[in-house]
């Protein structure tokens, strides 16, 4: 079995399974390794397999995955017993049979397996070997010659030494036009003139040309971070405010200005209490107040009820802030806060009354507009009907007028009309005959051309199908050629990396030794079978001879037993001896059958011990507990819902 395990493990390593170098037998395979190797083989055999290569965390998902693997193997033609327990609670013999079945089902073309990704250890060793071989093949260069970035050609690729074009990552602030992509946004003319005339190109703004890429990367990263922060803030707080993005930004700007103003007011009060000058802080506060009055996004004049309420609320906050800051001290105040509140309420009530009055007027105007629109549409329909009637009456009038003009000379006019009708009829008949003369050859020509066109179309379709098939074949051939070229390069690289002292004769000798051992075992088995057959023949021959001898002896002694008493005793002794020998033969046969049963039981005990029944029972009990926990959590979730 060691040779079989070595073949299976070697095959799995070739197809890309991540198997440690210390693994030399299937006994060392864990459940994860078995499932990963099985799924990898199934994907190589059938590309449509979509099973994961690792065990899921849940027990129910593991059972489903084991069942899916069993169904896939049964679909491939596996004849043995198969179920989820084969993979989850595996034993060595069953897994060996399953893996040998998969190895036999693998495609013989190595190009299929070469496309599969290799394991981590194989990729790492391959990359290390490539880099070492490149460094060995490239010439040595002193450090003074590496400043220009010299490049050397190796058998595989170009290797560059030195880093003359590398620079330290250093970024500077760059200015880029903002808002030009938004057509709805109005940009002042001064800003546009600055963008078009005065603003330098991005590649000219950094003092060094090497800092352009770093500066652009830094600017884009900052913009991306700001955009992500704004999106997160808008999704969390902006949507809850039920405002537009512009209103939300304006509101946020006002709050920031108020915070700055309150902080400045505190600084002014501290400065006044300390006796220092606060003119600069007061000027800055006045500038902030002016800026808040000119904040874009504020609606002036008409607005919604919510907007007026928010304005009045923020106005109260502004008044409180100004009162706390001490601005306007010394100026006499005419109204108290209660009077101001009363005025605001009166103003709000007046605005509400005006709003309701304007709303009523607008509704009345909309109703009147709808009525006028319906009347206009009705009048247009009447106009169209009248125009149609007028045209019909004009046509009838023209016909009647012409008939009235022809009435004074009715007989002559009727004769003329009959002549005109007959002439037009004869002309139509002649035209029909001429048309028939031209029509027949044209129809024949049309039919022939149609048939030719149909045949040409069918031929062209066949040619197009042939061309498409040729193109598909060409693509397949090109893909196959590329795959084979890549395989040839990979095999050539592996051949170059392989040690040349090992030849195929060693592997061939090893295979021949295995075949010789198998033949020796077969010969020994054949010898045992031949010996068994000869022994059986001898036993049958002796038993037959014994029966014949006993029969002859019994007849001879029975004839003389009637006359002589001693012969009667000899006859009795002969019968007892024959019976004893029969019992001995039965005892020997029963002993042989018991020995065979003992051997069979020992083999069964050994096979059951190899199946790891105790370990599987422990694992099954642990999985059962895990399933109970999962069921309890699911029931709790269902009850919670």
Short mmCIF file of N, CA and C in Angstrom, two decimals, residues 56 174 200 207 238 267 333 337 341 351 428 448 456 518 534 583 622 639:
data_model
loop_
_atom_site.label_atom_id
_atom_site.label_comp_id
_atom_site.label_asym_id
_atom_site.label_seq_id
_atom_site.Cartn_x
_atom_site.Cartn_y
_atom_site.Cartn_z
N UNK A 56 -17.28 23.96 4.95
CA UNK A 56 -17.99 25.09 5.55
C UNK A 56 -18.03 24.96 7.06
N UNK A 174 -1.53 70.81 -5.17
CA UNK A 174 -1.81 71.28 -6.53
C UNK A 174 -3.26 71.75 -6.58
N UNK A 200 -1.86 77.55 -13.60
CA UNK A 200 -0.87 76.74 -14.31
C UNK A 200 -1.37 75.31 -14.50
N UNK A 207 7.36 72.11 -7.92
CA UNK A 207 8.67 72.69 -8.25
C UNK A 207 9.57 71.70 -8.98
N UNK A 238 -27.55 63.35 6.85
CA UNK A 238 -28.18 64.20 5.85
C UNK A 238 -29.56 63.74 5.47
N UNK A 267 -13.40 84.94 23.26
CA UNK A 267 -12.06 85.53 23.24
C UNK A 267 -12.13 87.04 23.46
N UNK A 333 -31.84 99.66 23.19
CA UNK A 333 -32.74 98.66 22.62
C UNK A 333 -34.17 99.06 22.91
N UNK A 337 -37.40 91.04 24.75
CA UNK A 337 -37.48 89.74 24.08
C UNK A 337 -38.93 89.30 23.92
N UNK A 341 -40.66 88.45 20.44
CA UNK A 341 -41.32 87.18 20.20
C UNK A 341 -42.75 87.40 19.71
N UNK A 351 -47.80 86.03 7.65
CA UNK A 351 -47.27 85.25 6.53
C UNK A 351 -48.13 84.03 6.25
N UNK A 428 -57.72 51.69 -71.91
CA UNK A 428 -57.39 50.82 -70.79
C UNK A 428 -57.15 49.39 -71.25
N UNK A 448 -36.84 33.74 -62.14
CA UNK A 448 -35.48 33.19 -62.31
C UNK A 448 -34.48 33.90 -61.39
N UNK A 456 -28.05 31.60 -54.39
CA UNK A 456 -26.86 32.33 -53.95
C UNK A 456 -26.87 32.57 -52.45
N UNK A 518 4.87 -7.89 -7.92
CA UNK A 518 3.47 -8.30 -8.14
C UNK A 518 3.40 -9.65 -8.83
N UNK A 534 -4.43 -29.96 -5.53
CA UNK A 534 -3.87 -31.33 -5.46
C UNK A 534 -4.24 -32.00 -4.14
N UNK A 583 -15.68 -39.80 12.69
CA UNK A 583 -15.70 -38.71 13.67
C UNK A 583 -14.40 -37.91 13.64
N UNK A 622 -19.39 14.38 18.76
CA UNK A 622 -19.10 15.82 18.80
C UNK A 622 -19.92 16.56 17.75
N UNK A 639 -38.11 31.84 17.18
CA UNK A 639 -38.99 32.33 18.24
C UNK A 639 -38.84 33.82 18.44
#
